[in-house]
GROMACS .gro file of C-alpha atoms in nm:
model
  265
    1GLU     CA    1  -2.709  -3.160   1.018
    2GLU     CA    2  -2.428  -3.393   1.008
    3SER     CA    3  -2.309  -3.249   0.682
    4LEU     CA    4  -2.263  -2.901   0.853
    5THR     CA    5  -2.114  -3.026   1.186
    6ASP     CA    6  -1.759  -3.133   1.286
    7ALA     CA    7  -1.782  -3.478   1.401
    8LEU     CA    8  -1.511  -3.444   1.673
    9THR     CA    9  -1.598  -3.108   1.823
   10GLU     CA   10  -1.954  -3.070   1.747
   11LEU     CA   11  -1.898  -2.717   1.617
   12GLY     CA   12  -1.994  -2.604   1.268
   13ASN     CA   13  -1.757  -2.741   1.009
   14ARG     CA   14  -1.591  -2.567   0.709
   15ARG     CA   15  -1.879  -2.621   0.479
   16CYS     CA   16  -2.101  -2.473   0.750
   17PHE     CA   17  -1.867  -2.184   0.784
   18MET     CA   18  -1.870  -2.100   0.406
   19LEU     CA   19  -2.239  -2.100   0.390
   20ASP     CA   20  -2.281  -1.872   0.667
   21LEU     CA   21  -2.011  -1.647   0.556
   22GLN     CA   22  -2.155  -1.610   0.217
   23ASN     CA   23  -2.499  -1.574   0.359
   24ARG     CA   24  -2.389  -1.285   0.579
   25LEU     CA   25  -2.185  -1.098   0.321
   26GLN     CA   26  -2.490  -1.111   0.085
   27TYR     CA   27  -2.725  -0.957   0.338
   28SER     CA   28  -2.518  -0.741   0.569
   29GLY     CA   29  -2.465  -0.378   0.505
   30GLU     CA   30  -2.286  -0.087   0.672
   31ALA     CA   31  -2.556  -0.091   0.952
   32SER     CA   32  -2.478  -0.451   1.050
   33PRO     CA   33  -2.121  -0.493   1.035
   34PHE     CA   34  -1.958  -0.837   1.151
   35VAL     CA   35  -1.622  -0.997   1.222
   36LEU     CA   36  -1.448  -1.280   1.082
   37ALA     CA   37  -1.171  -1.419   1.298
   38LEU     CA   38  -0.944  -1.714   1.209
   39TYR     CA   39  -0.736  -1.905   1.492
   40ASP     CA   40  -0.426  -2.145   1.456
   41LEU     CA   41  -0.325  -2.328   1.754
   42ASP     CA   42   0.032  -2.277   1.861
   43GLY     CA   43   0.198  -2.601   2.022
   44PHE     CA   44  -0.064  -2.848   1.931
   45LYS     CA   45   0.144  -3.049   1.687
   46SER     CA   46   0.410  -3.121   1.934
   47TYR     CA   47   0.162  -3.207   2.203
   48ASN     CA   48  -0.007  -3.444   1.955
   49ASP     CA   49   0.305  -3.602   1.866
   50SER     CA   50   0.427  -3.645   2.231
   51VAL     CA   51   0.096  -3.780   2.384
   52GLY     CA   52  -0.076  -3.928   2.102
   53HIS     CA   53  -0.388  -3.871   1.867
   54LEU     CA   54  -0.650  -3.971   2.116
   55ALA     CA   55  -0.512  -3.724   2.374
   56GLY     CA   56  -0.484  -3.467   2.092
   57ASP     CA   57  -0.850  -3.514   2.002
   58ALA     CA   58  -0.961  -3.487   2.370
   59LEU     CA   59  -0.774  -3.153   2.373
   60LEU     CA   60  -0.937  -3.032   2.067
   61LYS     CA   61  -1.277  -3.123   2.206
   62ARG     CA   62  -1.197  -2.924   2.543
   63LEU     CA   63  -1.084  -2.614   2.351
   64ALA     CA   64  -1.398  -2.627   2.125
   65ALA     CA   65  -1.620  -2.645   2.441
   66LYS     CA   66  -1.445  -2.343   2.589
   67LEU     CA   67  -1.453  -2.148   2.261
   68ALA     CA   68  -1.836  -2.227   2.225
   69ALA     CA   69  -1.888  -2.107   2.583
   70ALA     CA   70  -1.683  -1.791   2.526
   71THR     CA   71  -1.867  -1.690   2.236
   72ALA     CA   72  -2.208  -1.796   2.311
   73SER     CA   73  -2.357  -1.457   2.345
   74TRP     CA   74  -2.194  -1.273   2.045
   75GLY     CA   75  -2.082  -1.514   1.787
   76LYS     CA   76  -2.064  -1.858   1.618
   77PRO     CA   77  -1.761  -2.074   1.643
   78TYR     CA   78  -1.642  -2.332   1.371
   79ARG     CA   79  -1.371  -2.582   1.343
   80MET     CA   80  -1.217  -2.545   0.995
   81GLY     CA   81  -1.011  -2.859   1.033
   82GLY     CA   82  -0.700  -2.981   1.205
   83ASP     CA   83  -0.606  -2.722   1.463
   84GLU     CA   84  -0.766  -2.432   1.290
   85PHE     CA   85  -1.092  -2.262   1.432
   86CYS     CA   86  -1.277  -1.952   1.327
   87VAL     CA   87  -1.564  -1.732   1.460
   88LEU     CA   88  -1.813  -1.507   1.284
   89ALA     CA   89  -1.915  -1.233   1.544
   90ASP     CA   90  -2.166  -0.967   1.567
   91ALA     CA   91  -1.944  -0.674   1.614
   92SER     CA   92  -1.823  -0.342   1.488
   93ALA     CA   93  -1.450  -0.233   1.435
   94GLY     CA   94  -1.456  -0.077   1.790
   95GLU     CA   95  -1.567  -0.417   1.943
   96ALA     CA   96  -1.363  -0.650   1.745
   97ASP     CA   97  -1.032  -0.667   1.922
   98LYS     CA   98  -1.173  -0.735   2.270
   99LEU     CA   99  -1.399  -1.011   2.140
  100VAL     CA  100  -1.141  -1.157   1.910
  101ALA     CA  101  -0.881  -1.177   2.192
  102ALA     CA  102  -1.150  -1.326   2.432
  103ALA     CA  103  -1.202  -1.610   2.192
  104ALA     CA  104  -0.812  -1.665   2.157
  105GLN     CA  105  -0.794  -1.698   2.543
  106ALA     CA  106  -1.051  -1.977   2.530
  107LEU     CA  107  -0.844  -2.154   2.278
  108SER     CA  108  -0.547  -2.199   2.530
  109GLU     CA  109  -0.461  -2.463   2.781
  110GLU     CA  110  -0.149  -2.528   2.996
  111GLY     CA  111  -0.061  -2.846   3.158
  112GLU     CA  112   0.208  -3.091   3.254
  113GLY     CA  113   0.498  -2.993   3.038
  114PHE     CA  114   0.283  -2.820   2.750
  115VAL     CA  115   0.137  -2.486   2.665
  116ILE     CA  116  -0.128  -2.429   2.399
  117THR     CA  117  -0.208  -2.085   2.266
  118SER     CA  118  -0.343  -1.949   1.945
  119ALA     CA  119  -0.249  -1.706   1.688
  120TYR     CA  120  -0.533  -1.513   1.521
  121GLY     CA  121  -0.630  -1.269   1.249
  122ALA     CA  122  -0.959  -1.079   1.194
  123ALA     CA  123  -1.143  -0.868   0.930
  124VAL     CA  124  -1.441  -0.641   0.981
  125LEU     CA  125  -1.682  -0.712   0.716
  126PRO     CA  126  -1.814  -0.587   0.483
  127ASP     CA  127  -1.594  -0.287   0.528
  128GLU     CA  128  -1.262  -0.472   0.457
  129ALA     CA  129  -1.372  -0.724   0.221
  130ALA     CA  130  -1.666  -0.792   0.009
  131THR     CA  131  -1.633  -1.155  -0.088
  132PRO     CA  132  -1.569  -1.481   0.112
  133SER     CA  133  -1.221  -1.524  -0.050
  134ASP     CA  134  -1.111  -1.190   0.006
  135ALA     CA  135  -1.218  -1.199   0.367
  136LEU     CA  136  -1.044  -1.527   0.428
  137ARG     CA  137  -0.743  -1.407   0.256
  138LEU     CA  138  -0.713  -1.087   0.476
  139ALA     CA  139  -0.777  -1.269   0.799
  140ASP     CA  140  -0.545  -1.544   0.712
  141THR     CA  141  -0.264  -1.282   0.631
  142ARG     CA  142  -0.306  -1.112   0.952
  143MET     CA  143  -0.309  -1.451   1.149
  144TYR     CA  144   0.013  -1.548   1.020
  145ALA     CA  145   0.160  -1.202   1.062
  146GLN     CA  146   0.086  -1.236   1.428
  147LYS     CA  147   0.202  -1.599   1.454
  148GLU     CA  148   0.551  -1.466   1.316
  149SER     CA  149   0.551  -1.196   1.565
  150ARG     CA  150   0.477  -1.436   1.852
  151ARG     CA  151   0.782  -1.670   1.812
  152PRO     CA  152   0.866  -1.818   2.136
  153SER     CA  153   1.017  -1.558   2.381
  154ILE     CA  154   1.318  -1.607   2.586
  155ARG     CA  155   1.121  -1.607   2.899
  156GLY     CA  156   0.875  -1.858   2.752
  157GLN     CA  157   1.149  -2.103   2.648
  158THR     CA  158   1.324  -2.075   2.977
  159SER     CA  159   1.008  -2.121   3.174
  160GLY     CA  160   0.921  -2.416   2.966
  161VAL     CA  161   1.268  -2.588   3.039
  162LEU     CA  162   1.208  -2.533   3.426
  163LEU     CA  163   0.871  -2.672   3.392
  164ARG     CA  164   0.993  -2.986   3.234
  165ALA     CA  165   1.272  -3.012   3.482
  166GLN     CA  166   1.023  -3.020   3.759
  167THR     CA  167   0.812  -3.288   3.606
  168GLU     CA  168   1.117  -3.505   3.525
  169ARG     CA  169   1.235  -3.465   3.893
  170ASP     CA  170   0.877  -3.553   4.037
  171ARG     CA  171   0.572  -3.610   3.838
  172ALA     CA  172   0.364  -3.509   4.135
  173LEU     CA  173   0.535  -3.172   4.152
  174GLY     CA  174   0.479  -3.103   3.798
  175GLU     CA  175   0.109  -3.186   3.830
  176HIS     CA  176   0.076  -2.969   4.137
  177ALA     CA  177   0.254  -2.677   3.958
  178SER     CA  178   0.012  -2.699   3.658
  179ASP     CA  179  -0.297  -2.718   3.894
  180VAL     CA  180  -0.183  -2.391   4.079
  181ALA     CA  181  -0.133  -2.228   3.749
  182GLN     CA  182  -0.476  -2.314   3.626
  183LEU     CA  183  -0.624  -2.161   3.949
  184ALA     CA  184  -0.395  -1.858   3.953
  185TYR     CA  185  -0.461  -1.737   3.610
  186PRO     CA  186  -0.838  -1.685   3.622
  187LEU     CA  187  -0.806  -1.544   3.979
  188ALA     CA  188  -0.553  -1.284   3.840
  189GLN     CA  189  -0.796  -1.204   3.574
  190ARG     CA  190  -1.095  -1.141   3.821
  191LEU     CA  191  -0.839  -0.916   4.022
  192GLY     CA  192  -0.806  -0.702   3.716
  193LEU     CA  193  -0.448  -0.791   3.607
  194GLU     CA  194  -0.388  -0.775   3.239
  195GLY     CA  195  -0.119  -0.826   2.967
  196ASP     CA  196   0.225  -0.917   3.088
  197GLN     CA  197   0.120  -0.922   3.452
  198LEU     CA  198  -0.108  -1.211   3.373
  199GLN     CA  199   0.167  -1.398   3.201
  200GLN     CA  200   0.395  -1.341   3.500
  201VAL     CA  201   0.138  -1.472   3.734
  202ARG     CA  202   0.084  -1.787   3.538
  203GLN     CA  203   0.473  -1.849   3.508
  204ALA     CA  204   0.522  -1.782   3.876
  205ALA     CA  205   0.233  -2.022   3.965
  206GLY     CA  206   0.387  -2.292   3.757
  207LEU     CA  207   0.735  -2.229   3.903
  208HIS     CA  208   0.660  -2.153   4.256
  209ASP     CA  209   0.803  -2.477   4.367
  210VAL     CA  210   1.118  -2.488   4.143
  211GLY     CA  211   1.334  -2.426   4.438
  212LYS     CA  212   1.249  -2.770   4.559
  213LEU     CA  213   1.479  -2.921   4.288
  214SER     CA  214   1.777  -2.847   4.531
  215ILE     CA  215   1.606  -3.050   4.817
  216PRO     CA  216   1.721  -3.407   4.862
  217ASP     CA  217   1.453  -3.667   4.792
  218ALA     CA  218   1.534  -3.817   5.132
  219ILE     CA  219   1.369  -3.499   5.285
  220LEU     CA  220   1.087  -3.441   5.018
  221GLU     CA  221   0.985  -3.794   5.041
  222LYS     CA  222   1.055  -3.874   5.413
  223PRO     CA  223   0.756  -4.064   5.551
  224GLY     CA  224   0.795  -3.938   5.912
  225PRO     CA  225   0.815  -3.586   6.074
  226LEU     CA  226   1.093  -3.363   5.961
  227THR     CA  227   1.368  -3.251   6.195
  228ALA     CA  228   1.403  -2.862   6.275
  229ASP     CA  229   1.704  -2.840   6.025
  230GLU     CA  230   1.496  -3.023   5.753
  231TRP     CA  231   1.212  -2.802   5.797
  232GLU     CA  232   1.450  -2.497   5.771
  233LEU     CA  233   1.569  -2.627   5.433
  234VAL     CA  234   1.232  -2.697   5.305
  235ARG     CA  235   1.114  -2.339   5.395
  236ARG     CA  236   1.390  -2.175   5.223
  237HIS     CA  237   1.287  -2.326   4.880
  238PRO     CA  238   1.107  -2.000   4.771
  239VAL     CA  239   1.442  -1.820   4.814
  240ILE     CA  240   1.627  -2.083   4.631
  241GLY     CA  241   1.363  -2.065   4.346
  242GLN     CA  242   1.411  -1.702   4.331
  243ARG     CA  243   1.791  -1.727   4.290
  244ILE     CA  244   1.729  -2.005   4.007
  245LEU     CA  245   1.492  -1.787   3.812
  246ALA     CA  246   1.670  -1.459   3.866
  247SER     CA  247   1.970  -1.611   3.699
  248ALA     CA  248   1.776  -1.570   3.367
  249PRO     CA  249   1.717  -1.198   3.311
  250ALA     CA  250   1.387  -1.258   3.140
  251LEU     CA  251   1.263  -1.411   3.458
  252VAL     CA  252   1.358  -1.168   3.721
  253ASP     CA  253   0.998  -1.028   3.770
  254VAL     CA  254   0.880  -1.392   3.803
  255ALA     CA  255   1.153  -1.464   4.041
  256GLU     CA  256   1.027  -1.181   4.277
  257ILE     CA  257   0.668  -1.336   4.277
  258VAL     CA  258   0.804  -1.677   4.349
  259ARG     CA  259   1.013  -1.540   4.639
  260SER     CA  260   0.685  -1.429   4.801
  261THR     CA  261   0.446  -1.727   4.730
  262HIS     CA  262   0.480  -1.888   5.069
  263GLU     CA  263   0.469  -1.576   5.292
  264ARG     CA  264   0.203  -1.620   5.569
  265ILE     CA  265   0.076  -1.265   5.590
   0.00000   0.00000   0.00000
């Protein structure tokens, strides 16, 4: 059992994956197609370098647990090594995209000053490949093609700079922003938002207090009650946040959301 298990994440290891893949290719036919999906984490190396290997290992364990939970009813996850994961899923070509994307979402995390996502590539077997090497080559090619197309966007880079600025100004502010983003994203999913709208919600949640960068520490950290003028300044921070974000054309839509985050409807 140990020889087939990744010691860190307790997922199947590369050896287990290759045995399962060979077995499924040998005995599967047109009536029982399955999907091979490869995943490579984006942002993990810089995270590991900045916070250390122990924290990096802890992150890998969390992501592996999320992947196992996300695929429990339809597939088997593996850790290939390093920051690479894969899934063998019971699915046809018509189901593949949705399932593969769901697993990719599980392999993501956002926190104080970091964002981890995953690039992925998939192949429907045995339709698209008949041998393990061909299947891996095809999925790997598609994964790196997607990785190339997902180079950091202007919006993502700008958002990342502002998130870091919040954290450098006030660590508690950065942690609060991260907490709000982690709550807002799954709620937006439950409400039926998809694609770019989901990303806008995530970014707006993380940056909803960016306007506080303009408020003096003497007010933000004042131990006693605020005066009427001080309260007026604090209450204007969503408007200030909108002005800051709207100065970057890529964040205009996010700025609109931030402007409304403290409305009492």
